[in-house]
């Protein structure tokens, strides 16, 4: 698969590994045929076991992290990321191999077993990141393939593309995805700017950000914070304090921005149509908006206004058309304003 020159370069690169972020031990010893590696028994928990799926009979490298060891093909990993082998542990810590294979230990604070499993599932085409991949799998591969973890650049770009495709980049009313807090955390951590507005908006306008965690609410079985519903039925997001504060600030800004717009009665080109707005604005627009938290949901409130059968209430066809376009423009103007509020002006939208 690789040329002789490439193989020689690969061997030379393995011999020069010196840093300590990953645990390949790579000291050359008298032409030994086995790549020297760190002895796992010195530093790994006794519970470390072979992964039930990715312990391949013909594998040539053992990768260990958290509770599992994966026996996979070194050439496959090296094809996608030479950088993963550009990290090493301290020399002289032993030459132990497992099942005749060198061992690459990844500290568990660097990549989790679950994320590594998702990455291997993509690499071996068991669960590739296709257009239908769920957010949980996209998130796992995005993390594991990032420069902060194993640095698989092509796969990382694909994971970013899949993440971007799930969420709208423009104003879309009534779009409220499952687990927007997990998606927002990913989008901010990996600078995926194009979807941040939709996620900040969804969380800020559809979550109870003021509700305290119930007493006695511990961690879930998987160690994650529990996802609890607030007394009004809205979910309480699992966010870092910084992101939660940004959502709260955004909500306050949205209400301040949209309140005068909502309470300003619409006017039309014709006096008769303006009179219709004067009579109908309170019962048809303001009252329903106040009853449904419409002040903090401009996209949805404007969409509801657009959908009203204004012709049935006396507006002429020309005014209905013009006002609907005006309200659409109001949605776009609000969406553009959020770039300023969230500090996204000038950011690369991918």
Coordinates of C-alpha atoms in Angstrom, one line a residue:
X1 CA 0.0 0.0 0.0
X2 CA 2.8 2.4 0.8
X3 CA 6.1 2.9 -1.2
X4 CA 9.4 1.8 0.3
X5 CA 10.5 5.4 0.6
X6 CA 7.3 6.2 2.5
X7 CA 7.8 3.2 4.8
X8 CA 11.4 4.3 5.6
X9 CA 10.2 7.8 6.4
X10 CA 7.4 6.3 8.6
X11 CA 10.0 4.2 10.5
X12 CA 12.3 7.3 10.9
X13 CA 9.3 9.3 12.2
X14 CA 8.5 6.6 14.7
X15 CA 12.1 6.6 15.9
X16 CA 12.1 10.4 16.5
X17 CA 9.0 10.5 18.8
X18 CA 9.8 12.5 21.9
X19 CA 6.8 14.3 23.4
X20 CA 4.6 12.9 26.2
X21 CA 0.9 13.6 25.2
X22 CA 0.4 10.0 23.8
X23 CA 2.1 6.9 25.1
X24 CA 3.9 5.2 22.3
X25 CA 7.4 4.4 23.4
X26 CA 9.7 4.4 20.6
X27 CA 13.3 3.8 21.6
X28 CA 15.3 2.0 18.9
X29 CA 17.1 -1.0 20.4
X30 CA 19.6 -2.9 18.4
X31 CA 17.5 -3.6 15.3
X32 CA 14.7 -5.2 17.3
X33 CA 11.8 -6.2 15.1
X34 CA 9.1 -5.0 17.6
X35 CA 8.3 -1.3 18.1
X36 CA 9.1 -0.5 21.7
X37 CA 6.1 0.7 23.7
X38 CA 5.1 1.6 27.2
X39 CA 4.1 -1.3 29.4
X40 CA 0.4 -0.9 30.0
X41 CA 0.6 -2.9 33.2
X42 CA 2.4 -0.1 35.0
X43 CA -0.2 2.6 34.4
X44 CA -3.5 1.1 33.2
X45 CA -6.4 -0.1 35.4
X46 CA -6.9 -3.8 35.8
X47 CA -10.3 -3.5 34.2
X48 CA -8.8 -2.7 30.8
X49 CA -10.2 -5.2 28.4
X50 CA -10.3 -6.0 24.7
X51 CA -13.1 -4.2 22.8
X52 CA -15.8 -6.7 21.8
X53 CA -15.9 -5.5 18.1
X54 CA -12.7 -3.7 17.3
X55 CA -10.2 -6.4 18.4
X56 CA -9.3 -7.5 14.9
X57 CA -7.4 -10.8 14.4
X58 CA -5.2 -9.2 11.7
X59 CA -4.8 -5.9 13.5
X60 CA -1.2 -4.5 13.8
X61 CA -1.6 -1.9 16.5
X62 CA -3.3 -1.9 20.0
X63 CA -4.8 1.4 20.9
X64 CA -5.9 1.8 24.6
X65 CA -7.9 4.4 26.4
X66 CA -10.2 4.4 29.4
X67 CA -11.6 0.9 29.8
X68 CA -10.9 -0.7 26.4
X69 CA -8.1 -1.8 24.1
X70 CA -8.7 -1.7 20.3
X71 CA -6.6 -3.9 18.0
X72 CA -6.7 -2.2 14.6
X73 CA -4.6 -1.6 11.5
X74 CA -1.8 0.8 12.1
X75 CA -1.6 1.5 8.3
X76 CA -5.2 2.7 8.3
X77 CA -4.7 5.1 11.2
X78 CA -1.4 6.3 9.7
X79 CA -3.1 6.9 6.3
X80 CA -5.6 9.3 7.8
X81 CA -3.3 10.9 10.4
X82 CA 0.4 10.7 10.5
X83 CA 0.1 13.2 13.3
X84 CA -1.3 10.6 15.7
X85 CA 2.2 9.0 15.7
X86 CA 4.0 12.3 16.1
X87 CA 3.3 12.1 19.9
X88 CA 5.3 9.9 22.2
X89 CA 6.0 9.0 25.8
X90 CA 9.3 9.2 27.6
X91 CA 11.9 6.7 26.3
X92 CA 13.2 3.8 28.2
X93 CA 9.9 2.6 29.8
X94 CA 9.9 -0.9 28.4
X95 CA 9.1 -2.7 25.2
X96 CA 6.0 -4.6 26.1
X97 CA 3.7 -5.6 23.3
X98 CA 0.2 -7.0 23.4
X99 CA -0.8 -9.9 21.2
X100 CA 2.4 -9.3 19.3
X101 CA 1.5 -5.7 18.5
X102 CA 2.9 -2.4 19.6
X103 CA 0.7 -0.3 21.9
X104 CA -0.5 3.3 21.5
X105 CA -2.0 4.5 24.8
X106 CA -4.2 7.6 24.7
X107 CA -4.8 9.3 28.0
X108 CA -8.5 9.1 28.9
X109 CA -8.7 12.8 29.4
X110 CA -7.8 13.2 25.7
X111 CA -10.3 10.9 24.1
X112 CA -13.0 8.6 25.4
X113 CA -13.5 4.9 24.5
X114 CA -17.0 5.8 23.2
X115 CA -15.6 8.5 20.9
X116 CA -12.8 6.2 19.7
X117 CA -15.3 3.4 19.0
X118 CA -17.4 5.8 16.9
X119 CA -14.3 6.9 14.9
X120 CA -13.3 3.3 14.2
X121 CA -17.0 2.5 13.2
X122 CA -16.6 5.2 10.6
X123 CA -13.1 4.1 9.5
X124 CA -14.2 0.5 9.1
X125 CA -17.5 1.4 7.4
X126 CA -19.7 -0.2 10.1
X127 CA -21.4 3.1 10.8
X128 CA -20.1 5.7 8.4
X129 CA -21.0 9.3 8.8
X130 CA -23.7 9.5 6.1
X131 CA -26.5 12.1 5.8
X132 CA -28.6 10.2 8.3
X133 CA -26.0 9.9 11.1
X134 CA -27.4 11.0 14.5
X135 CA -26.0 13.9 16.4
X136 CA -24.5 11.6 19.0
X137 CA -22.3 9.8 16.5
X138 CA -21.4 13.0 14.6
X139 CA -20.4 14.6 18.0
X140 CA -18.2 11.6 18.9
X141 CA -16.4 11.5 15.6
X142 CA -16.0 15.3 15.6
X143 CA -14.3 15.2 18.9
X144 CA -12.1 12.2 18.3
X145 CA -10.9 13.4 14.8
X146 CA -10.1 16.9 16.0
X147 CA -6.6 18.3 16.4
X148 CA -7.1 18.3 20.1
X149 CA -7.5 14.5 20.0
X150 CA -6.3 12.3 17.2
X151 CA -6.2 14.8 14.3
X152 CA -7.8 13.1 11.4
X153 CA -8.4 16.2 9.2
X154 CA -10.4 14.8 6.3
X155 CA -12.8 12.9 8.7
X156 CA -13.0 16.0 10.9
X157 CA -14.1 18.1 8.0
X158 CA -16.8 15.6 7.1
X159 CA -18.1 15.5 10.7
X160 CA -18.3 19.4 10.6
X161 CA -20.2 19.2 7.3
X162 CA -22.7 16.7 8.8
X163 CA -23.1 18.9 11.9
X164 CA -23.8 22.0 9.8
X165 CA -26.3 20.1 7.7
X166 CA -28.5 19.3 10.6
X167 CA -29.3 22.9 11.6
X168 CA -30.5 26.0 9.6
X169 CA -28.1 28.9 9.0
X170 CA -30.9 31.3 8.2
X171 CA -34.1 32.4 10.1
X172 CA -36.4 29.4 10.4
X173 CA -39.4 29.7 12.8
X174 CA -40.5 26.8 15.0
X175 CA -37.2 25.0 14.5
X176 CA -36.4 23.5 17.9
X177 CA -34.1 20.4 17.6
X178 CA -33.5 17.7 20.1
X179 CA -30.5 18.2 22.4
X180 CA -29.7 21.7 21.2
X181 CA -27.5 22.2 24.3
X182 CA -25.2 19.4 23.2
X183 CA -25.1 20.8 19.6
X184 CA -24.4 24.3 20.9
X185 CA -21.5 23.1 23.1
X186 CA -20.0 21.4 20.0
X187 CA -20.6 24.4 17.7
X188 CA -18.8 26.7 20.1
X189 CA -16.0 24.4 21.1
X190 CA -15.1 23.7 17.4
X191 CA -15.9 27.2 16.0
X192 CA -18.8 26.1 13.8
X193 CA -20.3 29.6 13.5
X194 CA -22.9 29.0 10.9
X195 CA -25.3 27.1 13.2
X196 CA -24.6 28.9 16.4
X197 CA -27.4 31.5 16.0
X198 CA -30.1 28.8 15.5
X199 CA -28.9 26.9 18.6
X200 CA -28.5 30.0 20.8
X201 CA -32.0 31.2 19.7
X202 CA -33.6 27.8 20.3
X203 CA -32.2 27.4 23.8
X204 CA -32.7 31.0 24.8
X205 CA -36.3 31.1 23.7
X206 CA -37.5 27.6 24.6
X207 CA -35.6 26.6 27.8
X208 CA -36.2 27.7 31.3
X209 CA -32.8 29.3 32.1
X210 CA -33.8 30.6 35.5
X211 CA -34.9 27.4 37.1
X212 CA -32.5 25.9 39.7
X213 CA -31.5 22.3 39.7
X214 CA -33.8 20.3 42.0
X215 CA -32.4 19.2 45.3
X216 CA -31.0 15.7 45.2
X217 CA -30.6 15.6 41.4
X218 CA -27.5 13.6 40.9
X219 CA -25.6 12.5 37.9
X220 CA -27.2 10.1 35.4
X221 CA -26.0 6.6 35.0
X222 CA -23.6 7.7 32.3
X223 CA -22.1 10.4 34.5
X224 CA -23.7 13.2 32.6
X225 CA -25.8 15.9 34.4
X226 CA -29.5 14.9 34.5
X227 CA -31.8 16.4 31.8
X228 CA -34.7 17.6 33.9
X229 CA -37.9 19.4 33.0
X230 CA -38.9 22.6 34.7
X231 CA -42.3 23.1 36.3
X232 CA -43.6 24.8 33.1
X233 CA -42.6 21.8 31.0
X234 CA -39.6 23.4 29.3
X235 CA -36.3 21.5 29.4
X236 CA -33.4 22.8 31.5
X237 CA -30.4 22.8 29.2
X238 CA -27.1 21.2 30.2
X239 CA -24.7 24.0 29.5
X240 CA -21.5 25.4 30.9
X241 CA -22.1 28.5 33.1
X242 CA -20.6 30.7 30.3
X243 CA -22.9 29.4 27.6
X244 CA -25.9 29.6 29.9
X245 CA -25.1 33.2 30.7
X246 CA -24.8 34.0 27.0
X247 CA -28.3 32.5 26.4
X248 CA -29.7 34.6 29.3
X249 CA -28.2 37.7 27.9
X250 CA -29.5 36.9 24.4
X251 CA -33.0 36.4 25.7
X252 CA -32.9 39.8 27.5
X253 CA -31.7 41.5 24.4
X254 CA -34.3 39.8 22.2
X255 CA -37.2 41.0 24.5
X256 CA -35.8 44.5 24.6
X257 CA -35.5 44.5 20.8
X258 CA -38.8 43.0 19.9
X259 CA -41.1 44.6 22.4
X260 CA -41.5 48.0 20.6
X261 CA -41.9 46.2 17.3
X262 CA -44.7 44.0 18.6
X263 CA -46.5 46.9 20.3
X264 CA -46.4 49.2 17.3
X265 CA -49.6 48.8 15.4
X266 CA -49.0 48.1 11.7
X267 CA -49.9 50.6 9.0
X268 CA -50.8 50.1 5.4
X269 CA -50.8 52.1 2.1
X270 CA -54.6 52.6 2.3
X271 CA -56.4 54.3 5.1
X272 CA -59.1 51.6 5.1
X273 CA -56.4 48.9 5.6
X274 CA -54.7 50.9 8.3
X275 CA -58.0 51.1 10.1
X276 CA -58.2 47.3 10.0
X277 CA -54.9 47.0 11.7
X278 CA -55.9 49.5 14.3
X279 CA -58.9 47.4 15.2
X280 CA -57.4 44.0 14.9
X281 CA -53.8 44.4 16.1
X282 CA -54.6 44.0 19.8
X283 CA -56.8 40.9 19.7
X284 CA -55.1 39.2 16.7
X285 CA -51.5 40.0 17.4
X286 CA -50.6 41.4 20.8
X287 CA -52.9 39.3 23.0
X288 CA -51.9 35.9 21.5
X289 CA -48.2 36.9 21.6
X290 CA -48.4 37.7 25.3
X291 CA -50.2 34.5 26.0
X292 CA -47.6 32.4 24.2
X293 CA -44.3 34.1 25.2
X294 CA -44.2 35.7 21.8
X295 CA -42.2 38.6 23.1
X296 CA -39.1 36.4 23.4
X297 CA -39.8 34.5 20.1
X298 CA -39.7 37.0 17.3
X299 CA -39.4 34.5 14.5
X300 CA -42.4 32.5 15.6
X301 CA -44.5 35.6 16.4
X302 CA -43.8 37.2 13.0
X303 CA -44.5 33.9 11.3
X304 CA -47.9 33.7 13.1
X305 CA -48.6 37.3 12.0
X306 CA -47.7 36.4 8.4
X307 CA -50.0 33.4 8.5
X308 CA -53.1 35.3 9.6
X309 CA -55.9 35.6 7.0
X310 CA -55.7 39.3 6.9
X311 CA -57.9 39.4 3.7
X312 CA -60.7 37.9 5.7
X313 CA -60.4 40.8 8.2
X314 CA -60.7 43.4 5.5
X315 CA -57.2 44.0 4.1
X316 CA -56.9 44.4 0.3
X317 CA -54.7 41.9 -1.6
X318 CA -52.0 44.5 -2.3
X319 CA -51.6 45.4 1.4
X320 CA -51.6 41.7 2.4
X321 CA -48.8 41.0 0.0
X322 CA -46.7 44.1 1.0
X323 CA -47.1 43.6 4.7
X324 CA -46.2 39.9 4.5
X325 CA -43.0 40.9 2.7
X326 CA -42.3 43.6 5.3
X327 CA -42.7 41.0 8.1
X328 CA -40.4 38.6 6.3
X329 CA -37.8 41.4 6.1
X330 CA -38.3 42.0 9.8
X331 CA -37.4 38.3 10.4
X332 CA -34.3 38.7 8.4
X333 CA -33.3 41.9 10.1
X334 CA -33.7 40.3 13.5
X335 CA -31.6 37.3 12.4
X336 CA -28.8 39.6 11.2
X337 CA -28.9 41.5 14.5
X338 CA -28.1 38.4 16.3
X339 CA -24.6 38.3 14.7
X340 CA -23.9 41.5 16.6
X341 CA -25.4 40.3 19.8
X342 CA -23.5 37.0 19.8
X343 CA -20.2 38.4 18.6
X344 CA -20.4 36.6 15.2
X345 CA -19.8 39.5 12.9
X346 CA -17.0 38.7 10.5
X347 CA -16.7 35.1 11.7
X348 CA -16.1 32.4 9.0
X349 CA -19.5 30.9 8.7
X350 CA -18.2 27.4 8.3

